[in-house]
Coordinates of C-alpha atoms in Angstrom, one line a residue:
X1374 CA 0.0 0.0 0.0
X1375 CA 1.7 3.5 -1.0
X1376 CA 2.4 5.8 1.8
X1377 CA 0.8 8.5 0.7
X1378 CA -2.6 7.1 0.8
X1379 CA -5.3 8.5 2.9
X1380 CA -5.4 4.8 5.3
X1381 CA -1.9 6.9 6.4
X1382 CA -3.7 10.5 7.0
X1383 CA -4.4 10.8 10.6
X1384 CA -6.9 13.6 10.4
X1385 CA -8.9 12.0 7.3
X1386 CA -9.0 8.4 9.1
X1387 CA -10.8 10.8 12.4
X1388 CA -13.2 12.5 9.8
X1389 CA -14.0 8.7 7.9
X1390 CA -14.6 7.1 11.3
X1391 CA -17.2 10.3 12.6
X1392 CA -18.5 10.1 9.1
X1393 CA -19.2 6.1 9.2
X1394 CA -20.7 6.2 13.2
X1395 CA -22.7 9.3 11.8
X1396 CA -24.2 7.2 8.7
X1397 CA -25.0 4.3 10.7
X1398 CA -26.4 6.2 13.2
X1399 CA -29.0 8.2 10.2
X1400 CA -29.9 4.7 8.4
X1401 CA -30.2 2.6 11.6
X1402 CA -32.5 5.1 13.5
X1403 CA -34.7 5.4 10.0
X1404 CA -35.7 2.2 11.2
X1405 CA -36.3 1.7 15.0
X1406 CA -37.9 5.1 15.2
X1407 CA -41.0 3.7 13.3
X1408 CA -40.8 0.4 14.6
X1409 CA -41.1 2.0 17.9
X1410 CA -43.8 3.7 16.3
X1411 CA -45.6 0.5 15.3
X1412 CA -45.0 -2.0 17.5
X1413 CA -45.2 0.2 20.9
X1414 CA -47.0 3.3 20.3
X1415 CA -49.8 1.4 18.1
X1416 CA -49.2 4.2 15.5
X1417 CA -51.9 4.8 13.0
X1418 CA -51.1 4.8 9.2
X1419 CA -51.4 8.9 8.9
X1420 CA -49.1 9.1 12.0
X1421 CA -46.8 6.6 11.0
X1422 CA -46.6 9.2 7.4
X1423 CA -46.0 12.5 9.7
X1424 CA -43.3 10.6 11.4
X1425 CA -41.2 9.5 8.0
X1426 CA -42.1 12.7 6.6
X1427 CA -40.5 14.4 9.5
X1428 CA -37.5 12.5 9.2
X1429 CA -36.7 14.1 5.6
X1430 CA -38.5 17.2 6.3
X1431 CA -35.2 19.4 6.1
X1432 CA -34.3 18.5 2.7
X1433 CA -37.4 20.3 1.5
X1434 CA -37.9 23.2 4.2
X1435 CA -34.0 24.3 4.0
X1436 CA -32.3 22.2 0.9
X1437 CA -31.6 25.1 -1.0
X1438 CA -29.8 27.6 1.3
X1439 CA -28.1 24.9 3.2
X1440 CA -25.2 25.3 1.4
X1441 CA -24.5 28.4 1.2
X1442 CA -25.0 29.1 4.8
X1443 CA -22.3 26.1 5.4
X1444 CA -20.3 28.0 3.3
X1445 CA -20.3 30.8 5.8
X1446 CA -19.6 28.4 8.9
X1447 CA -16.7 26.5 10.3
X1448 CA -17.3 23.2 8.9
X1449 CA -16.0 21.3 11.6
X1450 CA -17.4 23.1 14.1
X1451 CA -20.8 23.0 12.6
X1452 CA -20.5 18.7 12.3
X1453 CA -19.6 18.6 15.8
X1454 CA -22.4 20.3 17.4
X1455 CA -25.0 18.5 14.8
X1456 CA -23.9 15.1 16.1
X1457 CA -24.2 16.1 19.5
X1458 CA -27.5 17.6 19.2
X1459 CA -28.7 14.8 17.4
X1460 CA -27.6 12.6 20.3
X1461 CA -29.1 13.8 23.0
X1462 CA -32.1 14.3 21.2
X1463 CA -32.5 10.6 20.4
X1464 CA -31.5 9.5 23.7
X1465 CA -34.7 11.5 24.9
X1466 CA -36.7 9.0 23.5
X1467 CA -35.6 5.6 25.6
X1468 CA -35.3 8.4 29.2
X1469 CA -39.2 9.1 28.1
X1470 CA -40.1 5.6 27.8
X1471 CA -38.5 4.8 30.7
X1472 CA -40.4 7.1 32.4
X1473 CA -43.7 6.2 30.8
X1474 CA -44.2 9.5 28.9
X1475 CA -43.1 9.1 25.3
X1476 CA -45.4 10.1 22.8
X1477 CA -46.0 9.9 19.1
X1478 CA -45.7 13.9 19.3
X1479 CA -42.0 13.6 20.9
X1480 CA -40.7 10.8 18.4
X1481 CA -42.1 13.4 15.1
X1482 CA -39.9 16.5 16.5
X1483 CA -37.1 14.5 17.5
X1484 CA -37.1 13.1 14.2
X1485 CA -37.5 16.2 12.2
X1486 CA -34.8 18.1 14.2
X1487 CA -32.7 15.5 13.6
X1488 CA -32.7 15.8 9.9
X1489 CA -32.5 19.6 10.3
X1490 CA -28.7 18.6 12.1
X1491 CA -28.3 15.7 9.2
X1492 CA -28.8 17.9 6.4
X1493 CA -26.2 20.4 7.6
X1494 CA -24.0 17.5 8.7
X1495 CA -24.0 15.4 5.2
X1496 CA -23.3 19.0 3.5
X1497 CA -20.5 20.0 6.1
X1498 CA -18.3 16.6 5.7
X1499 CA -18.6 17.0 2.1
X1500 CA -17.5 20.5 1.8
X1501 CA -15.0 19.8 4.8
X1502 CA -12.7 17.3 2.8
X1503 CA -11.5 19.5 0.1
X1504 CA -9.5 21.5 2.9
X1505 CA -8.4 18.8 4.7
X1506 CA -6.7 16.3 2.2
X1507 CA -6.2 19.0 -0.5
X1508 CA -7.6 18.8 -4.0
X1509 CA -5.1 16.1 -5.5
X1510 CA -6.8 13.4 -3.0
X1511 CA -10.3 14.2 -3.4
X1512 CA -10.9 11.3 -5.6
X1513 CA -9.3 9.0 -2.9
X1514 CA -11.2 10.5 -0.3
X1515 CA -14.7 10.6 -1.7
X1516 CA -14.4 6.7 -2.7
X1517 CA -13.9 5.6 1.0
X1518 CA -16.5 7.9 2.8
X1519 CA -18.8 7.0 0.0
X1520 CA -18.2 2.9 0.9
X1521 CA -19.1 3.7 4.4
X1522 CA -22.3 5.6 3.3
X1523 CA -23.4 2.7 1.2
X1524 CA -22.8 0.0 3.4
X1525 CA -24.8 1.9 6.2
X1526 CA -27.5 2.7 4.0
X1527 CA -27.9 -1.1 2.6
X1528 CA -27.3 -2.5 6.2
X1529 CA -28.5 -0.1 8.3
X1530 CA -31.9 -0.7 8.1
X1531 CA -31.4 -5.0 9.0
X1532 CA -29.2 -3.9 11.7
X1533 CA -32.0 -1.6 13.0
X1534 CA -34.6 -4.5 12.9
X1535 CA -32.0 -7.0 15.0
X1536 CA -31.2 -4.5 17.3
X1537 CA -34.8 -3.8 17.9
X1538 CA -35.8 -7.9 18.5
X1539 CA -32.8 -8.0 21.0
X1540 CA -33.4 -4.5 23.2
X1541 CA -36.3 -3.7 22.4
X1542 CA -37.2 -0.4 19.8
X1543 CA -36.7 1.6 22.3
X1544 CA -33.6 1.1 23.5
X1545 CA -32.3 0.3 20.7
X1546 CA -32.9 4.0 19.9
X1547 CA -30.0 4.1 23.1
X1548 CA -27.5 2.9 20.0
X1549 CA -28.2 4.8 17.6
X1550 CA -28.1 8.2 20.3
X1551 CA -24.7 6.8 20.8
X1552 CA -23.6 6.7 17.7
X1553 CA -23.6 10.5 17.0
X1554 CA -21.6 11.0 20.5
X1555 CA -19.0 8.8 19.0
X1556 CA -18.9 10.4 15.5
X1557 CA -18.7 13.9 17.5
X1558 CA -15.6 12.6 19.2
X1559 CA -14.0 11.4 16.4
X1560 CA -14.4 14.6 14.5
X1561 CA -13.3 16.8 17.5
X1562 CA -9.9 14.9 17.6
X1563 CA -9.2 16.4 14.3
X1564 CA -5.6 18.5 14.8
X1565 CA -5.4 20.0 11.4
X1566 CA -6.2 23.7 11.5
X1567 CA -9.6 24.4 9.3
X1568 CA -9.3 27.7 6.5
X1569 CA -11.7 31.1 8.3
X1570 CA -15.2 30.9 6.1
X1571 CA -15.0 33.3 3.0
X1572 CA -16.4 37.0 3.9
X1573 CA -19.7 36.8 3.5
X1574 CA -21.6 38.5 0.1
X1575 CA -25.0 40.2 1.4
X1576 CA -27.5 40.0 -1.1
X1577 CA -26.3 37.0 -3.3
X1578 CA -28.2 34.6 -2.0
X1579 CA -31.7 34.2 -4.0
X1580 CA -29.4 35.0 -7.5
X1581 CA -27.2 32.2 -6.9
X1582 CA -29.7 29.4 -5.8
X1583 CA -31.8 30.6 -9.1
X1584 CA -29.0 30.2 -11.0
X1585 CA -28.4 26.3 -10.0
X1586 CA -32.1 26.0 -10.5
X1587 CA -32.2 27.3 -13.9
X1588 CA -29.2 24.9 -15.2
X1589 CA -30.9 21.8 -14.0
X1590 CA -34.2 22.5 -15.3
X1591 CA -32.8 24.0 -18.5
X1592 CA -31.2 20.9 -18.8
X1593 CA -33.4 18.0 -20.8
X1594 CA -31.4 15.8 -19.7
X1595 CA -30.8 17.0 -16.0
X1596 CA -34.8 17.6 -16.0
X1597 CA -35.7 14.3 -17.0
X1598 CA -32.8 13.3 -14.4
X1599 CA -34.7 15.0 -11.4
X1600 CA -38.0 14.4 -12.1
X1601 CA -37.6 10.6 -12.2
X1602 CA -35.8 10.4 -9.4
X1603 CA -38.1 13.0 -7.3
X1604 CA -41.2 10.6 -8.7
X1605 CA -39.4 7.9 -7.5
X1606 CA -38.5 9.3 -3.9
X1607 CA -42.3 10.5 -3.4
X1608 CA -43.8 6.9 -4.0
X1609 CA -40.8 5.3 -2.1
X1610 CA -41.5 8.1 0.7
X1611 CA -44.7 7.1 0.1
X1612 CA -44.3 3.5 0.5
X1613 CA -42.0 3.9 3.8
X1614 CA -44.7 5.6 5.6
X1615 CA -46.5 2.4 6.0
X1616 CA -44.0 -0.3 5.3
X1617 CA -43.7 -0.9 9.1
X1618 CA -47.0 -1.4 9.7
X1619 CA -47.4 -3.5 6.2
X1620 CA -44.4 -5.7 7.4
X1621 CA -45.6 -6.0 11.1
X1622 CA -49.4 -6.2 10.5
X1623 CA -50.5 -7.5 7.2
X1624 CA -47.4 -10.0 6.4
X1625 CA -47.0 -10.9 10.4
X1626 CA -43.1 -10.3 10.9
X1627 CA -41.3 -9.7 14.7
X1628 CA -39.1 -6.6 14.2
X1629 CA -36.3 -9.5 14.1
X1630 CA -38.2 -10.8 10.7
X1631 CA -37.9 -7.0 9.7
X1632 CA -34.1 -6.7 10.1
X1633 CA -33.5 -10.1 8.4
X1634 CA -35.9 -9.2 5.4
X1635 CA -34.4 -5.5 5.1
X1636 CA -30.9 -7.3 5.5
X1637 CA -31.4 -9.6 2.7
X1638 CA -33.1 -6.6 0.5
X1639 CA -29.6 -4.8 1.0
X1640 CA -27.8 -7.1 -0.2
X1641 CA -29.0 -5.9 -3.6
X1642 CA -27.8 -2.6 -2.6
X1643 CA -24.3 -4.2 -1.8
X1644 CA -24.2 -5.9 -5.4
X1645 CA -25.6 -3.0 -7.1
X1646 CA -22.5 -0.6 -6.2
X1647 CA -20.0 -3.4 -7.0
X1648 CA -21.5 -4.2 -10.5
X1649 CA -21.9 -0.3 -11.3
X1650 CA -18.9 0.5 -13.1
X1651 CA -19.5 -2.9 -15.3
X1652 CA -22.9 -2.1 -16.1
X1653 CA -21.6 1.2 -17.4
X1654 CA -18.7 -0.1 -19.6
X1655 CA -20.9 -2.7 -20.8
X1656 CA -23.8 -0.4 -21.8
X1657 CA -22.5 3.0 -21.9
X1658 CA -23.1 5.8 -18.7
X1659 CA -26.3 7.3 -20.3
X1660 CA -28.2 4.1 -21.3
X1661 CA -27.6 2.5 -17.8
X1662 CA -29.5 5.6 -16.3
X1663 CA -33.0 4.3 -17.9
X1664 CA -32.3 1.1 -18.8
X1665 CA -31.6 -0.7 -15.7
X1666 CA -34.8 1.1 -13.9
X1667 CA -36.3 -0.1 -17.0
X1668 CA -35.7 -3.8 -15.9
X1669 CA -35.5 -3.4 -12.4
X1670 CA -37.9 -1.1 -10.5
X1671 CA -40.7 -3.3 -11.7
X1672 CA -39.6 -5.8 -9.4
X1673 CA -41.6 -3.9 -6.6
X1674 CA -44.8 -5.1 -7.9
X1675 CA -43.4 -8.9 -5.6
X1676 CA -43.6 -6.5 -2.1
X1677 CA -47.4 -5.5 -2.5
X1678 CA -48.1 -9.8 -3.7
X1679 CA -46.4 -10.6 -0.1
X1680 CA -48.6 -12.6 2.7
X1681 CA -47.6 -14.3 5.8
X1682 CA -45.2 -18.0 5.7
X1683 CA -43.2 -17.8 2.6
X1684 CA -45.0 -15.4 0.8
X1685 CA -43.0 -12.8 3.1
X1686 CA -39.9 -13.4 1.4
X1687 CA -41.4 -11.8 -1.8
X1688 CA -40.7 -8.5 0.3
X1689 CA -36.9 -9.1 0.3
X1690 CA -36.9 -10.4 -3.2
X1691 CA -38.9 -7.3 -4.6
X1692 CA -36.6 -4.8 -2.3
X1693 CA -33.3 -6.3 -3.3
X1694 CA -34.3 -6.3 -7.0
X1695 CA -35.3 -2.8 -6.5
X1696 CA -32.2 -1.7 -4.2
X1697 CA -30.2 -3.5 -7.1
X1698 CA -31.4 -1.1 -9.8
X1699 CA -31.4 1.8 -7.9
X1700 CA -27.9 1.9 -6.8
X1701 CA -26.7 1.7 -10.4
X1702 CA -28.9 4.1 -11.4
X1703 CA -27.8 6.4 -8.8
X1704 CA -23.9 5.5 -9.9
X1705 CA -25.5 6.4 -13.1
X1706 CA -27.0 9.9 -13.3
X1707 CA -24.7 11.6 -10.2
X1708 CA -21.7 10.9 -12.2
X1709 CA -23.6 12.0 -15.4
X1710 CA -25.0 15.0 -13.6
X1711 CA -21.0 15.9 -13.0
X1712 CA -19.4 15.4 -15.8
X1713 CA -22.2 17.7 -17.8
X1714 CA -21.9 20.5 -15.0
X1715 CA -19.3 23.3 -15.2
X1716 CA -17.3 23.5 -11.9
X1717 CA -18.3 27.3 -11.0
X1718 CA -22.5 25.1 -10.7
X1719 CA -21.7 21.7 -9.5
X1720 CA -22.2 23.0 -5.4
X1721 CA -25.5 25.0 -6.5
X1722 CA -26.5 21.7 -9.4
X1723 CA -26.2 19.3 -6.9
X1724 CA -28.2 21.4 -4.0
X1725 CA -30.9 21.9 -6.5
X1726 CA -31.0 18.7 -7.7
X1727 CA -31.2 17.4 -3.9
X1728 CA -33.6 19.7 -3.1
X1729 CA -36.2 18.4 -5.4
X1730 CA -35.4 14.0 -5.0
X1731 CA -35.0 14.7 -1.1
X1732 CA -37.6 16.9 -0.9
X1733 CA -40.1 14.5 -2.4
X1734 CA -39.6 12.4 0.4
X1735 CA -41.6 14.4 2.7
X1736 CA -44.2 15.4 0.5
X1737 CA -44.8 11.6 -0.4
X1738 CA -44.7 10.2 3.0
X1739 CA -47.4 12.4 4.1
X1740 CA -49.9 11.4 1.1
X1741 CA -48.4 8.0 1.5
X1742 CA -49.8 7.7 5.7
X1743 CA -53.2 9.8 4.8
X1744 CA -53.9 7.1 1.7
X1745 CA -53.0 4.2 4.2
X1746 CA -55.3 5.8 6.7
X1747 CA -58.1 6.3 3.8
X1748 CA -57.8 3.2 1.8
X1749 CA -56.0 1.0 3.9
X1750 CA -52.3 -0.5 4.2
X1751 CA -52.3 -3.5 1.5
X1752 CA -54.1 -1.0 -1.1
X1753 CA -51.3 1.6 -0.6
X1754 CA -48.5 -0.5 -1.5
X1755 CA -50.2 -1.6 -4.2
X1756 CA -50.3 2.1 -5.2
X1757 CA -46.9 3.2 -4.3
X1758 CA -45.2 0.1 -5.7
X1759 CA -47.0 1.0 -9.6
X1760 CA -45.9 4.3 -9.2
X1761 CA -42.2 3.8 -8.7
X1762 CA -42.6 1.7 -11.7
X1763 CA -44.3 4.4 -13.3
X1764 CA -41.5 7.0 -12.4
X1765 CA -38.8 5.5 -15.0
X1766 CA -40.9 7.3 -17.5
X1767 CA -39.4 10.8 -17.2
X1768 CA -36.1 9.0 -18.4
X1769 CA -37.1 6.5 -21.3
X1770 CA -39.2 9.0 -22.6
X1771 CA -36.3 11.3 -22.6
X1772 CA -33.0 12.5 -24.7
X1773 CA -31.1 9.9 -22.8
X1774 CA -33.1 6.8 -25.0
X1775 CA -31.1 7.6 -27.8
X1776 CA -27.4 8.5 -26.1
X1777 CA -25.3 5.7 -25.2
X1778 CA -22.7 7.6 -23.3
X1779 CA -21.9 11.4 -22.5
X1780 CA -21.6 13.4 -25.6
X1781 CA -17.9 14.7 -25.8
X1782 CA -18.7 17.8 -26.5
X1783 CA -20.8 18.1 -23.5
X1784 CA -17.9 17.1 -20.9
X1785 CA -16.8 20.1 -19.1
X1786 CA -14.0 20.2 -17.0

């Protein structure tokens, strides 16, 4: 192994362990919090879509300015102080079931001022690593934090289940509280000196988040990008707000059968970003970012057919199919999205861009818990699963059906 890769820089291997605790810590509590929900609090389907939408509410409320207020901050400062607020707001919630006192109420703002502190946390670390390994190992650097992101995103939600069956949900909210302390520890031992934020430019702020705005969405590519991926997020957030109670209720699994069945799903995840980079050599960068939704987004249709005995492994088979097709897809269009963008846009592209997908999330969750309330659990999935398949639309039916790969002359550096 060369010396001079970033396994032997101190401060980056402090900033990738804070970064992995604080991504387990996000994808593991996206599950106990509503199995606590479900399986203790008895959580109706409309509550059970307040509390999902709360936990991505901050992508849509403050996506947009998030990064240029960062911009204004000490990044490593600002991470700190987010992972400590977000633990000892999460270990509220055992202390108040200890107590007797939790409350459906107390789990929605935890969860939504949580992903106020996630928001500005996820944009921090990425913004951070620039002036702490230097431009020339950016590459390097991005690669390992983004293996720890996807390995907590495809495993954190199993883990969740499993920790829930052995502790219970609500103390197993105890470990993920405890995962943000860590993370905040790690980052605080950071020695290297951080750059003072740039003066700040009154006035600038609506002009510039217009401007990222008006490059996506003058974009027919980037468009058709977004808007598949925000249809896609709003029946996903749509389907999460009563997943819980669809896996718990109506196909009968313990939260243990929920962690083993989300565990198995991820492992499509897991294959998904290892096969990425083939899929793209084998059929070009801009034909894997409709075909492989194409073929495999439909497998959600299994989760809605899925009943208890063995009909409950239908759910993991649909899931994993689906987590398969999205993480290529995602491989896909972000690297897409930055080859196409010139560097002066690609902070002010991408918080545009997340604006919209993330801020779907929300939106969907709350129709998602009001049509389970309305038409019942089994009915909405059913919905939700024909509209992800639905969602792939916006890209077939796009510019990218007839591109196999990034046009040259489009590649700016």
């Amino acid at each position: 192994m060369p010396r001079n890769s970033l396994l032997f820089h101190r401060d980056f291997r402090r900033l990738w362990a804070g970064e992995t605790a604080s991504q387990f810590g996000v994808f593991v509590g996206r599950t106990v919090l509503p199995l606590l929900a479900a399986t203790v609090l008895a959580a109706t389907p409309l509550e059970m879509g307040l509390l999902t939408a709360a936990e991505n509410a901050a992508f849509l409320l403050l996506g947009l300015p998030a990064g240029v207020w960062v911009d204004r901050l000490r990044r490593k400062t600002l991470m700190v102080r987010a992972d400590l607020v977000r633990g000892v707001l999460l270990l509220s919630v055992p202390i108040a079931w200890w107590a007797d006192v939790l409350t459906l109420t107390q789990l929605v703002v935890v969860a939504l001022l949580v992903s106020v502190c996630t928001l500005f946390f996820d944009v921090a670390y990425q913004s951070y690593l620039p002036s702490l390994v230097g431009r020339e190992k950016l590459v390097e650097g991005n690669a390992k934090l983004q293996v720890s992101q996807s390995v907590a995103h495809v495993s954190g939600p199993g883990i969740g289940g499993l920790l829930a069956q052995a502790l219970g949900p609500a103390s197993a909210v105890t470990a993920v509280g405890f995962s943000f302390l860590s993370s905040a520890a790690f980052l605080r031992r950071i020695e290297a000196e951080e750059p003072a934020p740039a003066p700040r430019e009154n006035g600038k702020l609506r002009a510039e988040i217009a401007e990222g705005l008006r490059f996506v969405f003058g974009n027919p590519t980037l468009r058709a990008i977004t808007l598949c991926t925000a249809a896609g997020n709003f029946a996903g957030g749509a389907f999460t707000a009563v997943e819980m109670l669809f896996l718990t209720r109506d196909v009968g699994l313990s939260p243990g059968g929920v962690g083993a069945v989300l565990a198995i799903a991820g492992v499509g995840g897991v294959a998904g970003a290892l096969t990425a980079n083939w899929w793209m050599n084998r059929i070009g960068q801009a034909r894997a970012v409709w075909l492989i939704p194409l073929v495999t987004w439909p497998g959600q249709l299994l989760v809605p057919l899925a009943a208890p005995g063995w009909r409950a492994g239908l759910v993991a088979a649909g899931l994993a199919i689906v987590g398969y097709g999205i993480v290529v897809y995602n491989v896909a269009q972000v690297s897409y999205r930055q080859a196409i963008c010139p560097d002066r846009l690609l902070g002010r592209m991408n918080a545009s861009v997340r604006f919209v997908v993330w801020g779907a999330l929300p939106v969907g969750s709350l129709l998602g818990g009001a049509l389970g309330q309305a038409a019942g659990v089994p009915a909405t999935v059913w919905v939700t699963s024909v509209a992800l398949v639905l969602a792939v639309a916006w890209v077939v039916f796009s510019p990218l059906r007839l591109m196999r790969d990034i046009p040259k002359q489009s590649v700016i550096g």
